Coordinates of C-alpha atoms in Angstrom, one line a residue:
X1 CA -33.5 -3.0 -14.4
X2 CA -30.0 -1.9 -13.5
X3 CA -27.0 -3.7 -14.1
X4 CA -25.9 -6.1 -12.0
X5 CA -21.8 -6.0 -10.3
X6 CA -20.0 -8.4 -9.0
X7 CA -17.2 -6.6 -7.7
X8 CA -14.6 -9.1 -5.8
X9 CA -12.5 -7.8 -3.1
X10 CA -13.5 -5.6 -0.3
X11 CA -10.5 -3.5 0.1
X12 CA -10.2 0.5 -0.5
X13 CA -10.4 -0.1 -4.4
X14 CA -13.4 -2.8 -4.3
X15 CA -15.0 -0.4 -1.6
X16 CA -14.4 2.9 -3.4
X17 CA -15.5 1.2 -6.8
X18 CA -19.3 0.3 -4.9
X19 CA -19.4 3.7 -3.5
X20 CA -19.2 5.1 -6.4
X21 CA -21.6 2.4 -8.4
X22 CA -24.3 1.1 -6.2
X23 CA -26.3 4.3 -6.7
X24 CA -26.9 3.6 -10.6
X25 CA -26.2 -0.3 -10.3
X26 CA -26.6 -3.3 -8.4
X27 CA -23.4 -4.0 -6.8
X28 CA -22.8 -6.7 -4.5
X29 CA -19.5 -7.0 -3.0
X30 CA -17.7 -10.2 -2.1
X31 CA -15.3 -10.4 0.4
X32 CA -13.2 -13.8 1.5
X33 CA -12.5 -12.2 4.9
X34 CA -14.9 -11.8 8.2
X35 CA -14.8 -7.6 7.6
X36 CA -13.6 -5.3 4.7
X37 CA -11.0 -3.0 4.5
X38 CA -7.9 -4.4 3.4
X39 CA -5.1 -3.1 4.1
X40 CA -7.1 -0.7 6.9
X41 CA -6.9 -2.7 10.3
X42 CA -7.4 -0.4 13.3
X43 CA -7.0 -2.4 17.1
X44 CA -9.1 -1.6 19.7
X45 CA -6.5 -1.5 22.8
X46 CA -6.7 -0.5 26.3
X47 CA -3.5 1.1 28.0
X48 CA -2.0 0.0 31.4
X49 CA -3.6 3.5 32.6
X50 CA -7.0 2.1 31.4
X51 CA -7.4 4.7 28.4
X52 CA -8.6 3.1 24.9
X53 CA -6.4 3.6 21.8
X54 CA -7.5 2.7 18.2
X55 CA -4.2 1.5 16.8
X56 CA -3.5 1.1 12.7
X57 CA -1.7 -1.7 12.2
X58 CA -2.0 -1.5 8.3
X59 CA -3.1 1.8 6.2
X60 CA -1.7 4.6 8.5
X61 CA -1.3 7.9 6.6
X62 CA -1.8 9.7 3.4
X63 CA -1.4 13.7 2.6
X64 CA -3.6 16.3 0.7
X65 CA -0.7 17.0 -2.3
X66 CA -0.2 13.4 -3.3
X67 CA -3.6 11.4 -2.2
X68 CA -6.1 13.9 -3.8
X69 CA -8.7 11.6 -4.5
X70 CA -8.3 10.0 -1.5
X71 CA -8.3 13.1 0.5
X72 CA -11.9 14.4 -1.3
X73 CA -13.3 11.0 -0.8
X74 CA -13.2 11.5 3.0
X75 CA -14.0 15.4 3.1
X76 CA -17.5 14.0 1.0
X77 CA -18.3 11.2 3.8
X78 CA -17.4 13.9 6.4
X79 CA -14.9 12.1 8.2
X80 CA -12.1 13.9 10.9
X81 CA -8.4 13.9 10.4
X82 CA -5.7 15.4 12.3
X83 CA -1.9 15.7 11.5
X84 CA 0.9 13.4 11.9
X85 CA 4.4 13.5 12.5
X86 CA 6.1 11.6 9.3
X87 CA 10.0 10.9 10.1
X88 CA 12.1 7.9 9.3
X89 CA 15.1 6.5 10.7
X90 CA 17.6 3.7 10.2
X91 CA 19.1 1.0 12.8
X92 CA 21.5 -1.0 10.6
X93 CA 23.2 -4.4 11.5
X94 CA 26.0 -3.6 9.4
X95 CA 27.3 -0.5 9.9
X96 CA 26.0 0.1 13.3
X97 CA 24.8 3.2 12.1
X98 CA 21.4 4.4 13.4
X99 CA 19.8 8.3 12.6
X100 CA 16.4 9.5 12.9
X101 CA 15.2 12.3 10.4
X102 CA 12.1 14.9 9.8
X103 CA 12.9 16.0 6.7
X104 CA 12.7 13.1 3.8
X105 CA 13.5 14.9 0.9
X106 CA 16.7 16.0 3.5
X107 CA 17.9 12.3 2.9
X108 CA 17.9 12.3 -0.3
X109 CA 18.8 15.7 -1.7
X110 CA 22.9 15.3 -0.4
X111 CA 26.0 15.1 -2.4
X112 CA 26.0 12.5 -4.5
X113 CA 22.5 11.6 -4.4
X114 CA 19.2 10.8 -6.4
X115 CA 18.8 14.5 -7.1
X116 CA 21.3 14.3 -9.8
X117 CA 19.8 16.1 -13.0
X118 CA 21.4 13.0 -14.9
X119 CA 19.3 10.9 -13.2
X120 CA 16.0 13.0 -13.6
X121 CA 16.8 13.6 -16.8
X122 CA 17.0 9.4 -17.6
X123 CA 14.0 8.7 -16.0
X124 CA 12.1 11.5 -17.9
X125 CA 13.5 10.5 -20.7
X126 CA 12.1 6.9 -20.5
X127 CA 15.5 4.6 -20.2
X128 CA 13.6 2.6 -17.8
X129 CA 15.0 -0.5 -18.8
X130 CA 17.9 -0.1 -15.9
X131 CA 17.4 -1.7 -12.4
X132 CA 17.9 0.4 -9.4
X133 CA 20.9 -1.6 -8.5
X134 CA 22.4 -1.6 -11.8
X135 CA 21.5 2.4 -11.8
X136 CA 23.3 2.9 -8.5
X137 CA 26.7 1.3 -9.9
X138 CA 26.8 2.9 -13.2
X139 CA 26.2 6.4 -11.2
X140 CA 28.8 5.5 -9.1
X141 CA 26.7 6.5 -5.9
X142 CA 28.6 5.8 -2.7
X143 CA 28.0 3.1 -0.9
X144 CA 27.0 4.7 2.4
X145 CA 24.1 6.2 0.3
X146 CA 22.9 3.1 -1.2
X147 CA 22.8 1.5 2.3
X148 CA 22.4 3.3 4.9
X149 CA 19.6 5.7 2.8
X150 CA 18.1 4.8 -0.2
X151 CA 17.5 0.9 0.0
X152 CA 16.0 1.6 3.6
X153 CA 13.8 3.9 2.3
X154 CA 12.4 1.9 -0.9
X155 CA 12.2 -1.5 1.0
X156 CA 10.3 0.6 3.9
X157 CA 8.0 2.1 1.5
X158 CA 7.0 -1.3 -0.2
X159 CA 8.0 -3.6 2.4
X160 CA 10.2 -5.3 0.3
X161 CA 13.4 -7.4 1.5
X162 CA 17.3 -5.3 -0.1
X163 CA 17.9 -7.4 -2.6
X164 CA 14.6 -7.3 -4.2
X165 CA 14.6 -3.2 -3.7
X166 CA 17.5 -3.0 -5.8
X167 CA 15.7 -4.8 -8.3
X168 CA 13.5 -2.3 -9.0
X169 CA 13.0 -0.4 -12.0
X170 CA 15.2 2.8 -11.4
X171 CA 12.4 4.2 -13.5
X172 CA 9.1 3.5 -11.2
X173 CA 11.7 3.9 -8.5
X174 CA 12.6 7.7 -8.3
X175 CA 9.1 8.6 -10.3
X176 CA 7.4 8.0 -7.2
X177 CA 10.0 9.7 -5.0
X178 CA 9.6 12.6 -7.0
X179 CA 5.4 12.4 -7.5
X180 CA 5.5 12.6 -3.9
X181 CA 8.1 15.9 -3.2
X182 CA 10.3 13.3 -2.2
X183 CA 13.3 14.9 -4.0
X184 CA 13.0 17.9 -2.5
X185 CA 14.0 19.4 0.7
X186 CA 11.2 22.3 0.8
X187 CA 7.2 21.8 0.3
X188 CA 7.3 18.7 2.2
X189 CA 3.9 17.6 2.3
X190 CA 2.0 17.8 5.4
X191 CA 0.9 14.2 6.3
X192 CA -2.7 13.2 7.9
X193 CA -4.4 10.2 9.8
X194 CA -7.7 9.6 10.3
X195 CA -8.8 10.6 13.8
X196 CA -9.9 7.5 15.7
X197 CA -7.9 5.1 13.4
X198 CA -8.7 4.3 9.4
X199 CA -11.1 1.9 10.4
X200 CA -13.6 5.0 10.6
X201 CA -13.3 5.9 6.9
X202 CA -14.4 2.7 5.8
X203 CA -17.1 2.3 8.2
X204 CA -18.5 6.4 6.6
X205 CA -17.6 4.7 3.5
X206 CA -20.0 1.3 3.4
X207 CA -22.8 2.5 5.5
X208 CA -24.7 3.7 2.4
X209 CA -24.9 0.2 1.1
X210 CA -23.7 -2.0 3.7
X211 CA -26.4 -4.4 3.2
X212 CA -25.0 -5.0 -0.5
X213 CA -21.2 -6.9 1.3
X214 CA -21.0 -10.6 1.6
X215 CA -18.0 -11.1 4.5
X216 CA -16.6 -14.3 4.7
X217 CA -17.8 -15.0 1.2
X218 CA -14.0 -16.2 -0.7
X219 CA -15.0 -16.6 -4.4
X220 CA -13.8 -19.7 -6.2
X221 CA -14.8 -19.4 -10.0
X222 CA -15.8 -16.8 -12.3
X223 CA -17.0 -17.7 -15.3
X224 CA -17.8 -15.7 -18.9
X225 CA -20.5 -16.1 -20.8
X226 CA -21.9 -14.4 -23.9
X227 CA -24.4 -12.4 -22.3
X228 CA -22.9 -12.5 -18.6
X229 CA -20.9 -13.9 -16.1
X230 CA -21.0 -16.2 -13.1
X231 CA -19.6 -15.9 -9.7
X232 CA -19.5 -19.5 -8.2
X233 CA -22.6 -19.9 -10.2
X234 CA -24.6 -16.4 -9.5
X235 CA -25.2 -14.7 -12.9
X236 CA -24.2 -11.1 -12.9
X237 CA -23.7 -8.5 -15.6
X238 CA -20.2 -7.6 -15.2
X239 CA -17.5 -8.4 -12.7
X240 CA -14.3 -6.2 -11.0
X241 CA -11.4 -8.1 -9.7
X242 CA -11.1 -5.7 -7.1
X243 CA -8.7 -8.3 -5.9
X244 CA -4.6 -8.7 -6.0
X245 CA -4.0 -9.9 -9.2
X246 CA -3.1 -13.7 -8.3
X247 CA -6.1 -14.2 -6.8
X248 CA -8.4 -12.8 -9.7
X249 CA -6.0 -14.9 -12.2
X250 CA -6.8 -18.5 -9.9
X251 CA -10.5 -17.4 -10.1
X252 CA -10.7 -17.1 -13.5
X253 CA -12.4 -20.0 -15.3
X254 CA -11.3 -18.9 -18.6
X255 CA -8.4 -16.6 -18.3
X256 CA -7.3 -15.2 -21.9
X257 CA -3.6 -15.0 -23.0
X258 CA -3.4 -11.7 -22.3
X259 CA -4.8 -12.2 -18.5
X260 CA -2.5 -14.8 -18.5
X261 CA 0.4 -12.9 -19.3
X262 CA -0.3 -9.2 -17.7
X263 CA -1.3 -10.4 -14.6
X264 CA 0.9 -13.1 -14.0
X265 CA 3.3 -11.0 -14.3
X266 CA 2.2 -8.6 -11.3
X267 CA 3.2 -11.0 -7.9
X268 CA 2.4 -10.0 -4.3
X269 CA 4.7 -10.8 -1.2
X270 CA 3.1 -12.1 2.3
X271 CA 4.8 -9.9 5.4
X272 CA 3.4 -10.6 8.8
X273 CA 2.5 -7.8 11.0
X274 CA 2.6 -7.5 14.6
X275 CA 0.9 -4.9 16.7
X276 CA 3.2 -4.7 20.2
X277 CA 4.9 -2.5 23.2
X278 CA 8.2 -3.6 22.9
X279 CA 10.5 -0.7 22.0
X280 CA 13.5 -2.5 22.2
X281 CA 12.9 -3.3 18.3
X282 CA 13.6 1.0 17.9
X283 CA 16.7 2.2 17.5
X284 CA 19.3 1.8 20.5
X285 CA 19.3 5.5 20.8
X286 CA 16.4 7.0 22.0
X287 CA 17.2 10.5 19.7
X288 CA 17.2 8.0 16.5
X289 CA 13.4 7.0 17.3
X290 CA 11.0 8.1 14.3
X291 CA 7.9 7.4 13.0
X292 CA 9.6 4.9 10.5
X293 CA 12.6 2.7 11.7
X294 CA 14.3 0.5 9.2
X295 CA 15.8 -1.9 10.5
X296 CA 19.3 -3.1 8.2
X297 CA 19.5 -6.7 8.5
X298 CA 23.1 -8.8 7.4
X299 CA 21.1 -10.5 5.3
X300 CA 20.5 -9.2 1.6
X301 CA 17.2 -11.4 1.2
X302 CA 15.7 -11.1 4.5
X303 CA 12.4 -9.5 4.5
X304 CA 11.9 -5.6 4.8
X305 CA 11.5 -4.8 8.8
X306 CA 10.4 -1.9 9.9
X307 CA 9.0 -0.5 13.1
X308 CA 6.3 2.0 12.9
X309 CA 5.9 4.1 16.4
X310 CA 2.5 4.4 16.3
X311 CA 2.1 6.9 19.5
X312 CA 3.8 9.2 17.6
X313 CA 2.4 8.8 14.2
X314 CA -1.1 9.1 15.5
X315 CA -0.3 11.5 18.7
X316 CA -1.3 8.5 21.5
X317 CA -1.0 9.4 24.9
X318 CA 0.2 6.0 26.4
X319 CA 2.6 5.2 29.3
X320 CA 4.0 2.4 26.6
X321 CA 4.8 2.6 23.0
X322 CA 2.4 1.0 21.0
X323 CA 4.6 -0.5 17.8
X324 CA 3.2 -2.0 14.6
X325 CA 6.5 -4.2 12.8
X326 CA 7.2 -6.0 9.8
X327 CA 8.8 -9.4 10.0
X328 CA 10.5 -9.6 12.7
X329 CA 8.3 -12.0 15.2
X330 CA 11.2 -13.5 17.1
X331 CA 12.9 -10.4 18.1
X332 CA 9.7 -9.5 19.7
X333 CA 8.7 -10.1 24.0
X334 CA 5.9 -12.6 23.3
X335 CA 4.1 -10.8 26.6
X336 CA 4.0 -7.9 24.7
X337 CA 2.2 -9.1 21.5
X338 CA -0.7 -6.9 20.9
X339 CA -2.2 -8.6 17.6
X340 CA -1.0 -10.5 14.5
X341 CA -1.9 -10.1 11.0
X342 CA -0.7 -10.8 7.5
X343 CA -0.6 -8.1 4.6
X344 CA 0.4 -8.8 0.8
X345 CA 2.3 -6.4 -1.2
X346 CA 3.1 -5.8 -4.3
X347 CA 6.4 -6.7 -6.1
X348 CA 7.9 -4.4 -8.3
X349 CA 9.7 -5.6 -11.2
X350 CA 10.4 -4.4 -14.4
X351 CA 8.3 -7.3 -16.1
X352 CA 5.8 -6.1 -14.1
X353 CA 6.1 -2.6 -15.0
X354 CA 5.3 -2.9 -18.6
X355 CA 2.7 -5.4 -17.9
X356 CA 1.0 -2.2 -15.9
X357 CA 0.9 -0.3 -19.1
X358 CA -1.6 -3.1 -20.6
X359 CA -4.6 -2.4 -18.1
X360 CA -6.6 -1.4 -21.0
X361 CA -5.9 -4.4 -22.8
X362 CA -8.1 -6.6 -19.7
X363 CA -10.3 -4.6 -18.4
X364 CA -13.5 -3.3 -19.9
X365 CA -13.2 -6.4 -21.9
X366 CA -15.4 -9.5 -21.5
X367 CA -18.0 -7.8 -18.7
X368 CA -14.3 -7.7 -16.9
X369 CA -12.8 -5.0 -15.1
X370 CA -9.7 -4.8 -12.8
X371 CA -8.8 -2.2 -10.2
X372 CA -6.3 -1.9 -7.2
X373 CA -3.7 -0.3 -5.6
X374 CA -1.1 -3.0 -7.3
X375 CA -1.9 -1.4 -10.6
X376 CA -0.3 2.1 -9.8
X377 CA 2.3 2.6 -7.2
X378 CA 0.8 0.7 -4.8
X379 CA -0.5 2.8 -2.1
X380 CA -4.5 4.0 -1.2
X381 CA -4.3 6.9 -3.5
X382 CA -3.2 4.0 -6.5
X383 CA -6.5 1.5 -5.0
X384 CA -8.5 4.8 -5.1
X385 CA -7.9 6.2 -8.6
X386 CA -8.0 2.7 -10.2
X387 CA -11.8 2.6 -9.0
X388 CA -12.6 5.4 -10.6
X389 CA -11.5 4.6 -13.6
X390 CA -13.4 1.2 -13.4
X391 CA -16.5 3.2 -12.9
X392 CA -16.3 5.5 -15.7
X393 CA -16.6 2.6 -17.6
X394 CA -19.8 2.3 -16.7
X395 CA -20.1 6.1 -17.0
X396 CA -20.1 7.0 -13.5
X397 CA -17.7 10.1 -12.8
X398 CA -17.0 11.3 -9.1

C-alpha cells in the first residue's frame, strides 16, 4: 500500500511537490482557499472593444537562466510561453524624480554603485552580519543611489515597505541581484510569461491528479504520532507544510523547539492587490512608464507600491491599460477597479536568514517536511526547488 501525504497548501511548491509524488504515493492536497495556485491569479476581463484578456494579477514572469526548474517543469506539461518586456521605473514623492529603464543591471552597474568588487568580495566572503542600510553608510554610497535606485528596486522585488528594505541582510540582498545577472549590464536574461496568463500552468499542472485537492479545506490541527500523523483527525503517513511558515507553526499540535524557533523566525507581510485601468498611478511622464513603476512614497514605513503595466508585460492589445498595484487603494478611480486580492510575502531579516540555513534540522523529521518559496529567495523558482527536495526524501527525483 503506498504511503499516504498529507501535503498542506496548494500553491506552486504544495502543487509541484504532488506532481512530483502522487505517481508513487497517495497524496492528497489541502487547500484553505476555493482554487489553488497561490500566488498565480490570472482575471478573466473583457475590454471596452469587447476582446477578452487573461490578466496576472500575482505570479507574472520568470526567465530560462534563473528559473531552470521552473522553466523544465512547464516544457514537461507542454505548456506555451511567449516573451515579455521586463523594465522598471521610478516616480518618487521626494525627489520628484521619475525614469523608466530596459536595462536592470544598467541601474545598478554606475559609479558608485553595488558593483563595487569590495562589496562582492564581502558578500562572498560571508560578512553577512551587516544590514543593507548599515552597508550603504559604511560604503559611503550616494544618496541619490540608495533612493532613487536600489531601495526601489529591493522593496519592488519583495514588496516590502523602505525602511524594512534597508533592513535586509546586505548579504541575501546583492546574492540575489547577482544569481539573477542583476549586476551586470550584458547577458540580461530574456524574461517569459505564460501565454494565456499563469493560471494555465497550474491547470497542465493538477490535471493528472486533480481528483486528489480538497479546495476550501483550511486545516486546523496536525498532530504527531509514533507511527503517523493526523490532519484534523485523518491519519496519514507523513505530512508537508507546503504552507507559509506561520500558518504551519499555528497548526502544529506539538511544535518542537526547534519549529518553534526556525520558523518563528521566518514572518510574512499582507499587501493588497488591485487589478485596475487607471494609469494615473504610472509615472506623470508617459516616457517613464515600464513594466515596473515604484512608486517613492514620503513615508519610510509605508508599504512597497508598485504599479505593474500589465499590457505591456504580457503584450495586451487593449484601448485601456490594464494595471495590477500594490497598496495603494485610495489613490485608485473606484470605477476603474478591476479585482481585489491579498498576497503575503516574505520578510527578510537577518534572524530569519540563519534560521533558513536549519531546514534540515525540521524537515524529514517527525513524518514532517516543509517546502516553499519563503525558504529560498522567495520567488516560483525558490517554491519549485524546495519541492523537490521534499520529494527526494521520499526518493523521488525529477
Amino acid at each position: 500500500m503506498s504511503p499516504r501525504i498529507a501535503i498542506v497548501g496548494g500553491g506552486v511548491s504544495g502543487l509541484v511537490a504532488a506532481h512530483l509524488l502522487h505517481r508513487t504515493h497517495d497524496v492528497m492536497v489541502f487547500e484553505a482557499h476555493d482554487r489553488v495556485g497561490g500566488h498565480v491569479s490570472t482575471i478573466d476581463v473583457t475590454a471596452p472593444d469587447g476582446r477578452p484578456h487573461a490578466v496576472d494579477m500575482g505570479f507574472i514572469v520568470y526567465n530560462e537562466q534563473t528559473y531552470p526548474l521552473f522553466a523544465e517543469l512547464l516544457r514537461q506539461i507542454g505548456v506555451e510561453t511567449q516573451p515579455s518586456d521586463m523594465s522598471f521605473g521610478v516616480r518618487s514623492d521626494r525627489s520628484g524624480i521619475e525614469y523608466g529603464s530596459r536595462n536592470l543591471g544598467a541601474l545598478l552597474a554606475q559609479p558608485s554603485n553595488l558593483v563595487r568588487p569590495r562589496f562582492i568580495g564581502m558578500v562572498r566572503d560571508g560578512a553577512g552580519a551587516m544590514s543593507l542600510g548599515e552597508y550603504v553608510d559604511s560604503a559611503q554610497f550616494s544618496a541619490a543611489f540608495a533612493e532613487n535606485y536600489l531601495v526601489p528596486m529591493g522593496s519592488a522585488l519583495w514588496s516590502l515597505p523602505r525602511g524594512r528594505v534597508l533592513d535586509m541582510p546586505a548579504a541575501f540582498f546583492v546574492r540575489f541581484f547577482e544569481n539573477h545577472g542583476m549586476l551586470s549590464v550584458s547577458g540580461q536574461p530574456e524574461w517569459h510569461v505564460v501565454r494565456g496568463g499563469s493560471a494555465r500552468y497550474v491547470e497542465a499542472l493538477i490535471a493528472p491528479f486533480q481528483d486528489r485537492i480538497r479546495t476550501s479545506a483550511p486545516v486546523a490541527r496536525v498532530e504527531r504520532r509514533h507511527a503517523h500523523v493526523t490532519v484534523d483527525g485523518e491519519p496519514f503517513d507523513h505530512v508537508v507544510f507546503a504552507c507559509h511558515s506561520d500558518q504551519a507553526l499555528k497548526m502544529l499540535g506539538d511544535p518542537t523547539r526547534a519549529e518553534r524557533d526556525i520558523l518563528g523566525a521566518l514572518p510574512f507581510q499582507a499587501n493588497e492587490v488591485v487589478l485596475h485601468t487607471d494609469s494615473s498611478v504610472l509615472p506623470r511622464s508617459r516616457r517613464a512608464w515600464a513594466s515596473w513603476n515604484y512608486h517613492v512614497r514620503s513615508d519610510d514605513e509605508a508599504p512597497a507600491t508598485v504599479t505593474y503595466n500589465m499590457n505591456t508585460l504580457q503584450a495586451l492589445e487593449a484601448p485601456v491599460t490594464y494595471c495590477v498595484t500594490l497598496n495603494a487603494t485610495e489613490a485608485i478611480a473606484p470605477e476603474s477597479i478591476v479585482h481585489r486580492a491579498q498576497f503575503s510575502h516574505p520578510v527578510y531579516t537577518r534572524a530569519g536568514m540563519l534560521a533558513r540555513e536549519r531546514h534540515a534540522e525540521i524537515s524529514g523529521l517527525d513524518r514532517t517536511h516543509y517546502c516553499g518559496a519563503y525558504w529560498g529567495f522567495g520567488f516560483h523558482e525558490d517554491g519549485v526547488r524546495s519541492a523537490y527536495t521534499v520529494a527526494k526524501r521520499f526518493g523521488v527525483h525529477a
